[in-house]
Coordinates of C-alpha atoms and ligand atoms in Angstrom, one line a residue:
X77 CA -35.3 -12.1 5.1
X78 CA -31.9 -12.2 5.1
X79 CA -30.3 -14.9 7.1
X80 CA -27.6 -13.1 9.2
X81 CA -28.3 -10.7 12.1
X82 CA -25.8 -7.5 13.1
X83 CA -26.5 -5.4 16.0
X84 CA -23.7 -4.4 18.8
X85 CA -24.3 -7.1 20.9
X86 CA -25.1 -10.2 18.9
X87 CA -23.4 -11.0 15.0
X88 CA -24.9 -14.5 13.8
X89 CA -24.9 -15.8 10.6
X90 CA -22.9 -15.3 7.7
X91 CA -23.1 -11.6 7.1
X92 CA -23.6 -10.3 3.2
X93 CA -21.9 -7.1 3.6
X94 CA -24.1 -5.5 0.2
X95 CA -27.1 -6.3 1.8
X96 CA -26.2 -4.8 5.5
X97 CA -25.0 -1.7 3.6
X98 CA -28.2 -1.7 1.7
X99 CA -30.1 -2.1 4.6
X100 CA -29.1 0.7 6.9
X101 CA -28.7 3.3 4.1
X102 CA -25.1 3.2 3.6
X103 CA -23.2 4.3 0.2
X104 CA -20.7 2.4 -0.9
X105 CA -17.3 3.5 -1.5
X106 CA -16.8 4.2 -5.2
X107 CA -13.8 4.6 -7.3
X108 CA -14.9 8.2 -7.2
X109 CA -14.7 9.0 -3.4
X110 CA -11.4 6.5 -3.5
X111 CA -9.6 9.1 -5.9
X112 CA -10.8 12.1 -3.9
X113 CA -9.1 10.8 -1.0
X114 CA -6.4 9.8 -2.8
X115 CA -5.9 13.3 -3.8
X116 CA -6.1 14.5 -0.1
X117 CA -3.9 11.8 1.9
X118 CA -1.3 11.5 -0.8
X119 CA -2.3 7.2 -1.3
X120 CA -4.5 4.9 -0.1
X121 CA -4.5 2.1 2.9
X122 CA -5.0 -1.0 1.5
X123 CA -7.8 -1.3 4.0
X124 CA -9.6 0.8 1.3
X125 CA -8.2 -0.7 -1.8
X126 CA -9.4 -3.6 -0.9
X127 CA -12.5 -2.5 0.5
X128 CA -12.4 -4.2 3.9
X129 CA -13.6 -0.2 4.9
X130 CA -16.4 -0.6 2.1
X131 CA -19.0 1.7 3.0
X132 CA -19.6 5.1 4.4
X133 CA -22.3 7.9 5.7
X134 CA -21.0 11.2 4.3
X135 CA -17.6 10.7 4.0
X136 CA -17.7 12.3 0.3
X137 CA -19.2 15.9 2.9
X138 CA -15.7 15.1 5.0
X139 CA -14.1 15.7 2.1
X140 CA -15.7 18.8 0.7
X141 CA -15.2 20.3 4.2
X142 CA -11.5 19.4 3.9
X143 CA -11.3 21.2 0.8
X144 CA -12.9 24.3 1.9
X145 CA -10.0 23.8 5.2
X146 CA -12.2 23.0 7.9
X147 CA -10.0 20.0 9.3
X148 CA -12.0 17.0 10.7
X149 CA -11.3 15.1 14.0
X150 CA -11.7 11.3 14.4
X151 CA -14.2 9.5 17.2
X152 CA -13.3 5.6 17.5
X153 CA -13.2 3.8 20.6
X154 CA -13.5 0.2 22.4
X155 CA -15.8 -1.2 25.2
X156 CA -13.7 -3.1 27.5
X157 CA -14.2 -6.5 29.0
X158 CA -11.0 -9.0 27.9
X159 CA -8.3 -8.5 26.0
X160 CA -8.1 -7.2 22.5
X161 CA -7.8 -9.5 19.7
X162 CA -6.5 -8.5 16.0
X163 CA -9.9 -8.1 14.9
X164 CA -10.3 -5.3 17.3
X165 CA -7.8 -3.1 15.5
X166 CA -9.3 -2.7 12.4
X167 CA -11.3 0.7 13.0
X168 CA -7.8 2.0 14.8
X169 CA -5.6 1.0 11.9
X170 CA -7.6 3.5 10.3
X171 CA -7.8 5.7 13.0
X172 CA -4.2 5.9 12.7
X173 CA -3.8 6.5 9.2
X174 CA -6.6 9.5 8.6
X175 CA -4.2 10.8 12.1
X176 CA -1.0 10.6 10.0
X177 CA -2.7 11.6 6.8
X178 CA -4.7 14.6 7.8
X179 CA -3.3 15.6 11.0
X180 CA -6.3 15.1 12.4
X181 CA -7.1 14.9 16.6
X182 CA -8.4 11.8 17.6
X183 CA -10.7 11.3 20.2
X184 CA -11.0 7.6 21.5
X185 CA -14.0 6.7 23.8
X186 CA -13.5 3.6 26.3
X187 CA -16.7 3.6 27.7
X188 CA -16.0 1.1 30.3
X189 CA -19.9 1.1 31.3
X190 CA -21.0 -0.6 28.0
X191 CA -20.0 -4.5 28.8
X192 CA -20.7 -3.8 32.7
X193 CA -24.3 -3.2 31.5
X194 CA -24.8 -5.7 28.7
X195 CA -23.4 -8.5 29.9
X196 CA -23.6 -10.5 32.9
X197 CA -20.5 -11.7 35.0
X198 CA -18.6 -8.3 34.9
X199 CA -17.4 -5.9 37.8
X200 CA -16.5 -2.4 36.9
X201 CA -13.3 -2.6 39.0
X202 CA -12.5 -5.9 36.8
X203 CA -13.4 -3.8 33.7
X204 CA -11.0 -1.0 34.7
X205 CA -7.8 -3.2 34.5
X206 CA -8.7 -4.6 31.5
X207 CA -9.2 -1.8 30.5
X208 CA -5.8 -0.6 30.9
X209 CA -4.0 -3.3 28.8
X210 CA -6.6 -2.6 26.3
X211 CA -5.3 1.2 26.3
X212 CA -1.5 0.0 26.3
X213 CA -2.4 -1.9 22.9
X214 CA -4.3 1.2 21.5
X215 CA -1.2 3.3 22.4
X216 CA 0.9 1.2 20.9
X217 CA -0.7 1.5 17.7
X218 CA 1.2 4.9 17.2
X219 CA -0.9 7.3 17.5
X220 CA 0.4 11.0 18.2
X221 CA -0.1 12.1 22.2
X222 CA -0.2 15.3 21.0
X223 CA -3.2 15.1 18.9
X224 CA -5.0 12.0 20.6
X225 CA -7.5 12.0 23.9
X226 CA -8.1 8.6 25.4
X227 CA -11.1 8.9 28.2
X228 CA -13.2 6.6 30.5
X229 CA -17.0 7.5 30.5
X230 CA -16.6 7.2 34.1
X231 CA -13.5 9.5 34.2
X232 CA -15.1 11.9 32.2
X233 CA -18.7 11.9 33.1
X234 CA -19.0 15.1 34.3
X235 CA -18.1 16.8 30.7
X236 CA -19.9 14.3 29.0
X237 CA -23.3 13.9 31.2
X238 CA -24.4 17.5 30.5
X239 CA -24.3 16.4 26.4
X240 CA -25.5 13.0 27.0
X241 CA -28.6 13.9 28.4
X242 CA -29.3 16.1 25.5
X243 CA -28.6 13.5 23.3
X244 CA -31.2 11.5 25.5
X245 CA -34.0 13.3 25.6
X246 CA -34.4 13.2 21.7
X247 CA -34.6 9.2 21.6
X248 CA -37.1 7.3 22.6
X249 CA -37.4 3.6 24.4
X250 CA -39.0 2.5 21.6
X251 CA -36.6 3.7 19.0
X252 CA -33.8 1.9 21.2
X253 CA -35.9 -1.4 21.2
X254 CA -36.5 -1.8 17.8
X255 CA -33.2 -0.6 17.1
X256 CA -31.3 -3.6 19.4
X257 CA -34.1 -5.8 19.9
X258 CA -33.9 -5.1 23.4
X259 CA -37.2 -6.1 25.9
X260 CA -39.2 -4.9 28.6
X261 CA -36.4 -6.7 30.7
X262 CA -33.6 -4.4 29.5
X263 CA -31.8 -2.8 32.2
X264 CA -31.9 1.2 31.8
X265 CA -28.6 1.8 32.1
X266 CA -28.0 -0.3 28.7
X267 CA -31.1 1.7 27.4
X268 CA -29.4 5.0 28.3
X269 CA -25.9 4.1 26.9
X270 CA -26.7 4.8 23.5
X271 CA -26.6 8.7 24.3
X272 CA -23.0 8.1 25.8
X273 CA -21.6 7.1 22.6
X274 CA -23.3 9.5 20.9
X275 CA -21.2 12.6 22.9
X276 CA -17.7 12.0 21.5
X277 CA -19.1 12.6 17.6
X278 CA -19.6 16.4 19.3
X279 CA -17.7 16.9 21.8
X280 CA -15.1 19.2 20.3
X281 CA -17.4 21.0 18.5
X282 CA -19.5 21.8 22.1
X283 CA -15.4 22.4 23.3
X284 CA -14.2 24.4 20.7
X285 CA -17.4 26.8 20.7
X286 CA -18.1 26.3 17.1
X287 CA -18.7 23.1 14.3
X288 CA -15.7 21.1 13.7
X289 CA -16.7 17.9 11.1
X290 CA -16.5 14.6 12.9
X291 CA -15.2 10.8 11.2
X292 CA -16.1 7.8 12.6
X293 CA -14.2 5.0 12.0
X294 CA -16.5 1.9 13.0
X295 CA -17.1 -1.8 12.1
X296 CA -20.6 -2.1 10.8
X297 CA -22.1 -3.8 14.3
X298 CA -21.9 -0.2 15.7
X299 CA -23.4 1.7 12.9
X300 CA -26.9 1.3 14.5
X301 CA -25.7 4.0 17.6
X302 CA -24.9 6.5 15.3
X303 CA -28.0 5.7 13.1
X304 CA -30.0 6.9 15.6
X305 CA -27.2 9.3 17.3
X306 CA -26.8 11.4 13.8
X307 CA -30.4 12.6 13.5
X308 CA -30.5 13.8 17.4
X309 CA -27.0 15.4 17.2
X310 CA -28.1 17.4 13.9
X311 CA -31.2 18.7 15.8
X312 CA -28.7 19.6 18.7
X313 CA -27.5 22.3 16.3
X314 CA -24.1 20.6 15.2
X315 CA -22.8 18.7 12.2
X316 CA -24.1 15.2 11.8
X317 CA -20.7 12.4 12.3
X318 CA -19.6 11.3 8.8
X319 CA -18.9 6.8 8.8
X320 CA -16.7 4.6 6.9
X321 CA -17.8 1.5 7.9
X322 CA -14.7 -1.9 8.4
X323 CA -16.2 -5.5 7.3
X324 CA -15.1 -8.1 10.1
X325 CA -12.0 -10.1 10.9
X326 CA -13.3 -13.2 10.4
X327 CA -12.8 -15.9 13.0
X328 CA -10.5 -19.0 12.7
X329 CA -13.6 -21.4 11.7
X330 CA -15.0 -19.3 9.0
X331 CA -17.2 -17.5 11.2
X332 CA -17.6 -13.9 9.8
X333 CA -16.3 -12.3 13.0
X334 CA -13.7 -13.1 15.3
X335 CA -15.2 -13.7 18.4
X336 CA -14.0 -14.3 22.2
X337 CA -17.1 -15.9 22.9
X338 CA -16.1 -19.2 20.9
X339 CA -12.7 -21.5 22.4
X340 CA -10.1 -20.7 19.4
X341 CA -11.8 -18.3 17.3
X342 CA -9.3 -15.4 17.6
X343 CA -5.9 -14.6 18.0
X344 CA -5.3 -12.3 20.9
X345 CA -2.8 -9.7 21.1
X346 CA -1.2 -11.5 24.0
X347 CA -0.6 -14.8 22.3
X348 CA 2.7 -16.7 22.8
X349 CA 4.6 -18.0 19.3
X350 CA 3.3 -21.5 20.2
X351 CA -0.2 -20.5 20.6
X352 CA -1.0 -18.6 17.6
X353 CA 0.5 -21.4 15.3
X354 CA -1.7 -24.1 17.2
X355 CA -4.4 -21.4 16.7
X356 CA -3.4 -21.3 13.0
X357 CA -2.4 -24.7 12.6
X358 CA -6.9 -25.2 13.5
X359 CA -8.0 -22.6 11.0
X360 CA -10.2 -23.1 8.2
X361 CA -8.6 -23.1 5.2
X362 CA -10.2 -23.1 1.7
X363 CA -8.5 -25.9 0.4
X364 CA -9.6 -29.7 -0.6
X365 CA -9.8 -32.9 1.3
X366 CA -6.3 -34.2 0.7
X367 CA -3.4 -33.0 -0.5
X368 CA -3.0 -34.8 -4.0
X369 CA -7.0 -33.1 -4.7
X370 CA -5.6 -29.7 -3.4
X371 CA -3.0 -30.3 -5.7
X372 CA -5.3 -31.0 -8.7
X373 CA -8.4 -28.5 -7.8
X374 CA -6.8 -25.8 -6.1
X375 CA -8.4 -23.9 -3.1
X376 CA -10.9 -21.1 -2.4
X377 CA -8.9 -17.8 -1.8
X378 CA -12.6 -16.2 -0.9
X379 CA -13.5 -19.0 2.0
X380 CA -9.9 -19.1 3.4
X381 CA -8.8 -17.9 6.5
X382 CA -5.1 -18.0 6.1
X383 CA -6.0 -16.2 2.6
X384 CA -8.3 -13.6 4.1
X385 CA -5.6 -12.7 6.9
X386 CA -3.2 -12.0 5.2
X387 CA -5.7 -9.6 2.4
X388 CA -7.4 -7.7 6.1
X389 CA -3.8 -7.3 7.9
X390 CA -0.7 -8.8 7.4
X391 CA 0.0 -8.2 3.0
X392 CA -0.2 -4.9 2.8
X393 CA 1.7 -5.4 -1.0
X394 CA -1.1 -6.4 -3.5
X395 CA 1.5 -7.9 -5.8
X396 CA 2.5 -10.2 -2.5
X397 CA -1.1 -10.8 -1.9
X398 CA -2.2 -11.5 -5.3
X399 CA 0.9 -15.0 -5.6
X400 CA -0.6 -16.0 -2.0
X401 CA -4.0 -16.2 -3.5
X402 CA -3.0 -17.5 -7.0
X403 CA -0.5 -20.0 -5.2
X404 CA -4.0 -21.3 -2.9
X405 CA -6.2 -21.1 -6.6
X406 CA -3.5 -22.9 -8.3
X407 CA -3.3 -25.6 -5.8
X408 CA 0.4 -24.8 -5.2
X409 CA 0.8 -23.9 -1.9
X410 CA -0.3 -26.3 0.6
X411 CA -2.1 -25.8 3.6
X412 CA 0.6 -26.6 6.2
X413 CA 3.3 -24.4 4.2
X414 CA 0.7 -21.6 4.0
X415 CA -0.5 -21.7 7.7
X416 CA 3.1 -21.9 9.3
X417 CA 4.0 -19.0 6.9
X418 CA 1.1 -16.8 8.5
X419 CA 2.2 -18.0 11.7
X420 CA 5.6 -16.8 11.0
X421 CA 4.0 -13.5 10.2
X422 CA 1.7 -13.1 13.1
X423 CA 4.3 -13.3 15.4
X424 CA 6.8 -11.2 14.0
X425 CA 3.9 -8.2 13.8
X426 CA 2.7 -9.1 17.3
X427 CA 6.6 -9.3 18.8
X428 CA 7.1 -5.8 17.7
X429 CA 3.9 -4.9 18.9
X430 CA 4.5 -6.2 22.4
X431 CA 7.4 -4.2 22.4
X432 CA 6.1 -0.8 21.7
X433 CA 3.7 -2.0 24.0
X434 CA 6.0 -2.4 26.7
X435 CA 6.8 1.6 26.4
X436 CA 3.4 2.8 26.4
X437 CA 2.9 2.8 29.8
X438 CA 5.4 5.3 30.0
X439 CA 3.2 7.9 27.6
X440 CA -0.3 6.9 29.3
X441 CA -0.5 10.0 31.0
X442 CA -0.5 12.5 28.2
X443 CA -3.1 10.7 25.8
X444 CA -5.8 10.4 29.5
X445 CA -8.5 13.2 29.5
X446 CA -10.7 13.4 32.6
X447 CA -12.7 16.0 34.0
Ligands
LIG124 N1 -19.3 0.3 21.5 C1 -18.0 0.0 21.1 C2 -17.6 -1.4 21.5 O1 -18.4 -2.2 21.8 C3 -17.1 1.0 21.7 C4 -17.2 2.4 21.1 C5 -17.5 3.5 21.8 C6 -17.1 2.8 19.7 N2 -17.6 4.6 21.0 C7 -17.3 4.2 19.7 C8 -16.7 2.1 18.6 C9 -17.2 4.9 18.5 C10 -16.7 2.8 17.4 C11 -16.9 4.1 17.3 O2 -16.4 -1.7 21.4

């Protein structure tokens, strides 16, 4: 048995991302499908490059639908509870990009049920103003009013009940018990919500009155949903959701996902200066014991933080990222140059985006779909 555990509510261990893929029946992504897209988009996100998005249900069928022209949308979205950390904004980075790229709607779900239901301590009206902020941030990530549709589940229940329930009579409790280890002391609602998330992965296909492709971009916790979600919606009579699946932000400490539930183990989109580089300043780095031996040795590119940020978000050069991780290897760069220098970066990237932030608010209204 493998010694890590992934489902949407729980991540322990150290997660061998192979072995997850292998697990749930996902397909790598190849050099093959990398050129294809390549082709399509015009280049590649470094996200993919450096396969941080690494694996995939169909995305290779997105592609031949593409190239027939029948256009694809994107489904992402983001269960509310505090705010967002960077590690959150993996799956809309890519969002964004396959948006720019393809000029493809995007639908983003904020079903601000999910955490009300699966965790204890939570009010939905406390929920709802998180929620907002956590919107602002998405916003603010650039994506096109134009083509992009934000929604609460409970804003837009009325549209998506009549699909859910379809979705739900198709999947049993026992399927959702195994699937999240869930007991005979689950509360329904959490028991229902997979049906929720399943509706987006359709929805414009039930609103457009015929099959339009769907792409999920998802980190892997969330893959189980649609695991279960993509066989129901196929017998529903549409197109099964296509996946490419995002390896996690890991946390400060080396953990393999940033995590709000441990003091100090992310950096939060609302940070000052001074906090992220005490945040920084604590992170695990993969160097040696002292300096002189850092010096001597060299450091662990792989098992660094400061190295690992920089490769997930903040280098998108690989010729800039490649000296970072030869200067940590060689023993060059030491770890108080290399963690103010991330520092440095981190707040320039979250300065700027606090201040397209700030003018989101502004725009809210045309991304908000409600019944
Ligand atoms: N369940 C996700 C979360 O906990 C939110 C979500 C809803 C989602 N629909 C999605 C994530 C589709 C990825 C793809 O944040």
């Amino acid at each position: 048995m493998p010694d890590f555990h992934v489902d949407p509510y729980k991540v322990e261990g150290v997660v061998d991302y192979e072995q997850f893929a292998k697990n749930s029946g996902l397909k790598l992504i190849d050099s093959e499908l990398e050129a294809r897209l390549r082709k399509y988009a015009g280049e590649l996100p470094f996200l993919i490059r450096r396969r941080i998005f690494y694996a995939h249900r169909e995305l290779d069928w997105i592609l031949d639908q593409y190239e027939k022209g029948n256009k694809f949308y994107i489904y992402t979205g983001r269960a509310p509870s505090e705010e967002m950390h960077i590690g959150h904004l993996l799956p809309f980075v890519m969002a964004k990009w396959l948006q720019e790229r393809f000029q493809a709607e995007v639908y983003i779900q904020i079903p601000d049920e999910e955490k009300f239901l699966a965790k204890e301590g939570y009010t939905l009206e406390g929920i709802r103003s998180v929620a907002m902020d956590n919107i602002l941030d998405i916003i603010a990530m650039g994506f096109k009013p134009k083509l992009t549709k934000i929604f609460f589940d409970t804003d837009y229940a009325k549209t998506m009940y009549r699909q859910a329930v379809r979705v739900a009579k198709h999947i049993t409790f026992s399927t959702v018990k195994d699937a999240f280890g869930f007991g005979n002391d689950a509360n329904i609602g959490k028991i229902f919500y997979t049906s929720m998330q399943a509706v987006p992965a359709f929805m414009k296909s039930v609103e457009a009155g015929h099959n339009v492709p769907c792409l999920i971009p998802l980190a892997i916790d969330q893959d189980v949903h649609f695991r279960i979600a993509r066989d129901v919606i196929g017998k529903l009579g549409h197109y099964k959701p296509a996946i490419i699946h995002t390896k996690f932000l890991p946390g400060l400490n080396g953990d393999s996902k940033m995590s709000s539930s441990i003091g100090d183990n992310a950096i939060y989109l609302t940070d000052s200066e001074e906090e992220v580089a005490r945040k920084i300043g604590g992170a695990l780095t993969g160097q040696q014991a002292t300096a002189a031996l850092q010096r001597k040795l060299g450091g662990n590119p792989d098992r660094c933080v400061v190295c690992q940020y920089y490769n997930y978000f903040f280098e998108p050069d690989d010729n800039k990222l490649k000296a970072i991780f030869d200067a940590e290897r060689g023993g060059t760069m030491l770890a108080g140059e290399h963690k103010a220098h991330l520092a440095e970066t981190i707040n320039k990237y979250l300065n700027k985006h606090r201040a397209k932030r700030a003018k989101a608010a502004e725009k809210l209204d045309s991304f908000m779909l409600r019944d």
